[in-house]
Amino acid sequence: MMDIDFNSIENLKENNFTGFFPISHLQETRCKDVAKIRGIYFVLHLLNTKPSFLENSIGGHYKGRNPTVNLEKLNMKWVKGVKVIYIGKTGGENSKESLKSRIWCYMRFGQGNPTAHWGGRYIWQIYDSNLLQICWKPIPNENPRDIEKNLIEKFENQFGQLPFANLQH
């Protein structure tokens, strides 16, 4: 398993994560720079301060469900001083989904489209969420779900809770 420091961009780069693009760039370019391969990705909050939260999510209403959660829940979920705020994956043993297609779905959800990316929806209640960054790592020869699960467990062991926008293992 990777030796990830959830607070170090340098460590992420040493572990072959690439991208590090602001959400605004990924939305504007339709994720043109994202790899068309399965893998894992992180959403990063690079400021050293807790963000402000929006009363209402800007995320899409997938299957008619409102992605908004109350501010108390968001404040309780925030993990102070950690740059990685969401761990996601794409592809797997029976999926041909790529990093590009999954991250683009996530970006579209954040633009208010009703796309299938309910996980990580807390991101879209962060004021200035367009400034958050996304990085990814291709995982061509392993199951990204296994890597994602291990990373989430490592995060939880280190910080005593799941990453801010992860709702389950």
PDB file of C-alpha atoms in Angstrom:
ATOM      1  CA  MET A   1       0.000   0.000   0.000  1.00  0.00           C
ATOM      2  CA  MET A   2       1.122   3.536  -0.701  1.00  0.00           C
ATOM      3  CA  ASP A   3       2.728   5.556   2.085  1.00  0.00           C
ATOM      4  CA  ILE A   4       0.516   8.626   1.700  1.00  0.00           C
ATOM      5  CA  ASP A   5       0.847  11.810   3.716  1.00  0.00           C
ATOM      6  CA  PHE A   6      -2.617  13.377   3.483  1.00  0.00           C
ATOM      7  CA  ASN A   7      -1.124  16.821   4.171  1.00  0.00           C
ATOM      8  CA  SER A   8       1.753  16.880   1.678  1.00  0.00           C
ATOM      9  CA  ILE A   9       1.396  17.764  -1.979  1.00  0.00           C
ATOM     10  CA  GLU A  10       5.054  16.827  -2.433  1.00  0.00           C
ATOM     11  CA  ASN A  11       4.349  13.352  -0.996  1.00  0.00           C
ATOM     12  CA  LEU A  12       1.366  12.907  -3.313  1.00  0.00           C
ATOM     13  CA  LYS A  13       3.548  13.788  -6.300  1.00  0.00           C
ATOM     14  CA  GLU A  14       6.215  11.334  -5.081  1.00  0.00           C
ATOM     15  CA  ASN A  15       3.447   8.705  -5.038  1.00  0.00           C
ATOM     16  CA  ASN A  16       2.734   9.443  -8.727  1.00  0.00           C
ATOM     17  CA  PHE A  17      -0.386  11.561  -8.294  1.00  0.00           C
ATOM     18  CA  THR A  18      -0.792  14.023 -11.139  1.00  0.00           C
ATOM     19  CA  GLY A  19      -3.186  16.769 -12.129  1.00  0.00           C
ATOM     20  CA  PHE A  20      -3.507  19.154  -9.203  1.00  0.00           C
ATOM     21  CA  PHE A  21      -5.963  21.256 -11.188  1.00  0.00           C
ATOM     22  CA  PRO A  22      -8.538  23.580  -9.652  1.00  0.00           C
ATOM     23  CA  ILE A  23     -12.119  22.416 -10.065  1.00  0.00           C
ATOM     24  CA  SER A  24     -12.811  25.542 -12.139  1.00  0.00           C
ATOM     25  CA  HIS A  25     -10.182  24.438 -14.679  1.00  0.00           C
ATOM     26  CA  LEU A  26     -11.559  20.895 -14.884  1.00  0.00           C
ATOM     27  CA  GLN A  27     -15.076  22.218 -15.403  1.00  0.00           C
ATOM     28  CA  GLU A  28     -13.998  24.726 -18.052  1.00  0.00           C
ATOM     29  CA  THR A  29     -11.915  22.186 -19.997  1.00  0.00           C
ATOM     30  CA  ARG A  30     -14.350  19.276 -19.577  1.00  0.00           C
ATOM     31  CA  CYS A  31     -11.502  17.358 -17.908  1.00  0.00           C
ATOM     32  CA  LYS A  32      -9.444  17.223 -21.099  1.00  0.00           C
ATOM     33  CA  ASP A  33      -6.227  16.742 -19.081  1.00  0.00           C
ATOM     34  CA  VAL A  34      -7.505  13.803 -17.022  1.00  0.00           C
ATOM     35  CA  ALA A  35      -6.255  10.295 -17.822  1.00  0.00           C
ATOM     36  CA  LYS A  36      -8.581   7.860 -19.603  1.00  0.00           C
ATOM     37  CA  ILE A  37      -7.659   4.988 -17.309  1.00  0.00           C
ATOM     38  CA  ARG A  38      -9.033   3.652 -14.061  1.00  0.00           C
ATOM     39  CA  GLY A  39      -7.580   4.877 -10.792  1.00  0.00           C
ATOM     40  CA  ILE A  40      -8.075   6.882  -7.621  1.00  0.00           C
ATOM     41  CA  TYR A  41      -8.426  10.612  -7.069  1.00  0.00           C
ATOM     42  CA  PHE A  42      -8.346  13.114  -4.226  1.00  0.00           C
ATOM     43  CA  VAL A  43     -10.111  16.421  -3.718  1.00  0.00           C
ATOM     44  CA  LEU A  44      -7.752  18.836  -1.982  1.00  0.00           C
ATOM     45  CA  HIS A  45      -8.386  21.881   0.200  1.00  0.00           C
ATOM     46  CA  LEU A  46      -5.069  23.719   0.171  1.00  0.00           C
ATOM     47  CA  LEU A  47      -5.883  26.549   2.567  1.00  0.00           C
ATOM     48  CA  ASN A  48      -4.937  26.169   6.211  1.00  0.00           C
ATOM     49  CA  THR A  49      -8.275  27.512   7.391  1.00  0.00           C
ATOM     50  CA  LYS A  50     -11.672  25.914   7.691  1.00  0.00           C
ATOM     51  CA  PRO A  51     -13.880  26.882   4.743  1.00  0.00           C
ATOM     52  CA  SER A  52     -17.206  28.610   4.920  1.00  0.00           C
ATOM     53  CA  PHE A  53     -20.165  26.451   3.993  1.00  0.00           C
ATOM     54  CA  LEU A  54     -23.147  27.326   1.832  1.00  0.00           C
ATOM     55  CA  GLU A  55     -26.664  26.924   3.211  1.00  0.00           C
ATOM     56  CA  ASN A  56     -27.642  25.148  -0.009  1.00  0.00           C
ATOM     57  CA  SER A  57     -25.574  22.832  -2.164  1.00  0.00           C
ATOM     58  CA  ILE A  58     -24.766  23.820  -5.725  1.00  0.00           C
ATOM     59  CA  GLY A  59     -24.722  20.102  -6.603  1.00  0.00           C
ATOM     60  CA  GLY A  60     -27.239  18.467  -8.882  1.00  0.00           C
ATOM     61  CA  HIS A  61     -30.448  16.878  -7.661  1.00  0.00           C
ATOM     62  CA  TYR A  62     -29.763  13.316  -8.797  1.00  0.00           C
ATOM     63  CA  LYS A  63     -32.976  11.261  -8.970  1.00  0.00           C
ATOM     64  CA  GLY A  64     -34.734  14.268  -7.447  1.00  0.00           C
ATOM     65  CA  ARG A  65     -32.745  14.103  -4.189  1.00  0.00           C
ATOM     66  CA  ASN A  66     -31.477  17.380  -2.773  1.00  0.00           C
ATOM     67  CA  PRO A  67     -27.728  17.039  -1.951  1.00  0.00           C
ATOM     68  CA  THR A  68     -27.887  19.755   0.741  1.00  0.00           C
ATOM     69  CA  VAL A  69     -27.052  18.795   4.327  1.00  0.00           C
ATOM     70  CA  ASN A  70     -27.338  21.021   7.364  1.00  0.00           C
ATOM     71  CA  LEU A  71     -24.425  23.219   8.346  1.00  0.00           C
ATOM     72  CA  GLU A  72     -24.023  21.505  11.721  1.00  0.00           C
ATOM     73  CA  LYS A  73     -23.304  18.199   9.975  1.00  0.00           C
ATOM     74  CA  LEU A  74     -20.762  19.837   7.652  1.00  0.00           C
ATOM     75  CA  ASN A  75     -19.007  21.492  10.569  1.00  0.00           C
ATOM     76  CA  MET A  76     -18.873  18.194  12.478  1.00  0.00           C
ATOM     77  CA  LYS A  77     -17.470  16.344   9.433  1.00  0.00           C
ATOM     78  CA  TRP A  78     -14.676  18.843   8.768  1.00  0.00           C
ATOM     79  CA  VAL A  79     -11.222  17.397   9.542  1.00  0.00           C
ATOM     80  CA  LYS A  80      -9.046  20.275  10.704  1.00  0.00           C
ATOM     81  CA  GLY A  81      -5.679  20.771   9.040  1.00  0.00           C
ATOM     82  CA  VAL A  82      -5.934  18.025   6.400  1.00  0.00           C
ATOM     83  CA  LYS A  83      -5.496  18.767   2.704  1.00  0.00           C
ATOM     84  CA  VAL A  84      -7.213  15.609   1.389  1.00  0.00           C
ATOM     85  CA  ILE A  85     -10.952  16.070   1.896  1.00  0.00           C
ATOM     86  CA  TYR A  86     -12.309  13.350  -0.411  1.00  0.00           C
ATOM     87  CA  ILE A  87     -10.947  10.053  -1.693  1.00  0.00           C
ATOM     88  CA  GLY A  88     -12.607   8.619  -4.788  1.00  0.00           C
ATOM     89  CA  LYS A  89     -12.052   5.825  -7.275  1.00  0.00           C
ATOM     90  CA  THR A  90     -13.097   4.849 -10.718  1.00  0.00           C
ATOM     91  CA  GLY A  91     -13.094   1.627 -12.614  1.00  0.00           C
ATOM     92  CA  GLY A  92     -12.754  -1.774 -11.109  1.00  0.00           C
ATOM     93  CA  GLU A  93     -12.955  -5.417 -11.971  1.00  0.00           C
ATOM     94  CA  ASN A  94     -16.236  -5.062 -13.877  1.00  0.00           C
ATOM     95  CA  SER A  95     -16.160  -1.387 -14.837  1.00  0.00           C
ATOM     96  CA  LYS A  96     -14.670   0.376 -17.819  1.00  0.00           C
ATOM     97  CA  GLU A  97     -15.193   3.798 -16.247  1.00  0.00           C
ATOM     98  CA  SER A  98     -12.083   5.995 -16.464  1.00  0.00           C
ATOM     99  CA  LEU A  99     -10.704   8.729 -14.256  1.00  0.00           C
ATOM    100  CA  LYS A 100     -11.723  11.200 -16.941  1.00  0.00           C
ATOM    101  CA  SER A 101     -15.325  10.010 -17.167  1.00  0.00           C
ATOM    102  CA  ARG A 102     -15.785   9.781 -13.380  1.00  0.00           C
ATOM    103  CA  ILE A 103     -14.181  13.114 -12.540  1.00  0.00           C
ATOM    104  CA  TRP A 104     -16.130  14.783 -15.374  1.00  0.00           C
ATOM    105  CA  CYS A 105     -19.331  13.331 -13.891  1.00  0.00           C
ATOM    106  CA  TYR A 106     -18.299  14.806 -10.516  1.00  0.00           C
ATOM    107  CA  MET A 107     -17.568  18.195 -12.096  1.00  0.00           C
ATOM    108  CA  ARG A 108     -20.945  18.197 -13.833  1.00  0.00           C
ATOM    109  CA  PHE A 109     -22.667  17.329 -10.536  1.00  0.00           C
ATOM    110  CA  GLY A 110     -20.950  20.403  -9.049  1.00  0.00           C
ATOM    111  CA  GLN A 111     -22.359  22.515 -11.869  1.00  0.00           C
ATOM    112  CA  GLY A 112     -25.866  21.559 -10.789  1.00  0.00           C
ATOM    113  CA  ASN A 113     -26.427  18.730 -13.262  1.00  0.00           C
ATOM    114  CA  PRO A 114     -28.321  15.663 -11.985  1.00  0.00           C
ATOM    115  CA  THR A 115     -25.477  13.222 -12.670  1.00  0.00           C
ATOM    116  CA  ALA A 116     -24.675  10.025 -10.771  1.00  0.00           C
ATOM    117  CA  HIS A 117     -22.031  11.228  -8.329  1.00  0.00           C
ATOM    118  CA  TRP A 118     -23.831  11.316  -4.990  1.00  0.00           C
ATOM    119  CA  GLY A 119     -20.663  10.367  -3.103  1.00  0.00           C
ATOM    120  CA  GLY A 120     -18.518  13.367  -2.238  1.00  0.00           C
ATOM    121  CA  ARG A 121     -21.488  15.709  -2.450  1.00  0.00           C
ATOM    122  CA  TYR A 122     -20.439  17.679   0.672  1.00  0.00           C
ATOM    123  CA  ILE A 123     -17.777  19.311  -1.522  1.00  0.00           C
ATOM    124  CA  TRP A 124     -20.487  21.316  -3.262  1.00  0.00           C
ATOM    125  CA  GLN A 125     -21.459  23.126  -0.059  1.00  0.00           C
ATOM    126  CA  ILE A 126     -17.992  24.589   0.371  1.00  0.00           C
ATOM    127  CA  TYR A 127     -17.915  28.278  -0.478  1.00  0.00           C
ATOM    128  CA  ASP A 128     -15.496  28.714  -3.401  1.00  0.00           C
ATOM    129  CA  SER A 129     -15.482  24.973  -4.127  1.00  0.00           C
ATOM    130  CA  ASN A 130     -14.244  25.887  -7.605  1.00  0.00           C
ATOM    131  CA  LEU A 131     -10.853  26.657  -6.018  1.00  0.00           C
ATOM    132  CA  LEU A 132     -10.431  23.155  -4.584  1.00  0.00           C
ATOM    133  CA  GLN A 133      -7.958  20.985  -6.491  1.00  0.00           C
ATOM    134  CA  ILE A 134      -8.177  17.462  -7.815  1.00  0.00           C
ATOM    135  CA  CYS A 135      -5.302  15.079  -8.332  1.00  0.00           C
ATOM    136  CA  TRP A 136      -5.367  11.479  -9.499  1.00  0.00           C
ATOM    137  CA  LYS A 137      -3.296   8.375  -9.835  1.00  0.00           C
ATOM    138  CA  PRO A 138      -3.816   5.756 -12.547  1.00  0.00           C
ATOM    139  CA  ILE A 139      -4.200   2.224 -11.149  1.00  0.00           C
ATOM    140  CA  PRO A 140      -4.095   0.014 -14.265  1.00  0.00           C
ATOM    141  CA  ASN A 141      -3.104  -3.305 -12.666  1.00  0.00           C
ATOM    142  CA  GLU A 142      -4.930  -3.330  -9.332  1.00  0.00           C
ATOM    143  CA  ASN A 143      -8.522  -2.890  -8.261  1.00  0.00           C
ATOM    144  CA  PRO A 144      -8.986   0.854  -7.513  1.00  0.00           C
ATOM    145  CA  ARG A 145     -11.750  -0.017  -5.029  1.00  0.00           C
ATOM    146  CA  ASP A 146      -9.227  -1.934  -2.896  1.00  0.00           C
ATOM    147  CA  ILE A 147      -6.771   0.976  -2.996  1.00  0.00           C
ATOM    148  CA  GLU A 148      -9.519   3.493  -2.178  1.00  0.00           C
ATOM    149  CA  LYS A 149     -10.745   1.396   0.752  1.00  0.00           C
ATOM    150  CA  ASN A 150      -7.201   1.037   2.157  1.00  0.00           C
ATOM    151  CA  LEU A 151      -6.569   4.775   1.854  1.00  0.00           C
ATOM    152  CA  ILE A 152      -9.854   5.655   3.563  1.00  0.00           C
ATOM    153  CA  GLU A 153      -9.056   3.219   6.391  1.00  0.00           C
ATOM    154  CA  LYS A 154      -5.555   4.709   6.744  1.00  0.00           C
ATOM    155  CA  PHE A 155      -7.058   8.207   6.886  1.00  0.00           C
ATOM    156  CA  GLU A 156      -9.611   7.133   9.481  1.00  0.00           C
ATOM    157  CA  ASN A 157      -6.929   5.465  11.611  1.00  0.00           C
ATOM    158  CA  GLN A 158      -4.776   8.587  11.452  1.00  0.00           C
ATOM    159  CA  PHE A 159      -7.458  11.240  12.022  1.00  0.00           C
ATOM    160  CA  GLY A 160     -10.196   9.342  13.868  1.00  0.00           C
ATOM    161  CA  GLN A 161     -12.815   9.897  11.182  1.00  0.00           C
ATOM    162  CA  LEU A 162     -13.450   9.596   7.460  1.00  0.00           C
ATOM    163  CA  PRO A 163     -12.286  12.330   5.082  1.00  0.00           C
ATOM    164  CA  PHE A 164     -14.709  15.276   5.072  1.00  0.00           C
ATOM    165  CA  ALA A 165     -16.706  14.304   1.971  1.00  0.00           C
ATOM    166  CA  ASN A 166     -16.455  10.514   2.252  1.00  0.00           C
ATOM    167  CA  LEU A 167     -19.608   9.113   3.765  1.00  0.00           C
ATOM    168  CA  GLN A 168     -18.565   5.455   3.920  1.00  0.00           C
ATOM    169  CA  HIS A 169     -15.650   3.093   3.343  1.00  0.00           C
TER     170      HIS A 169
END
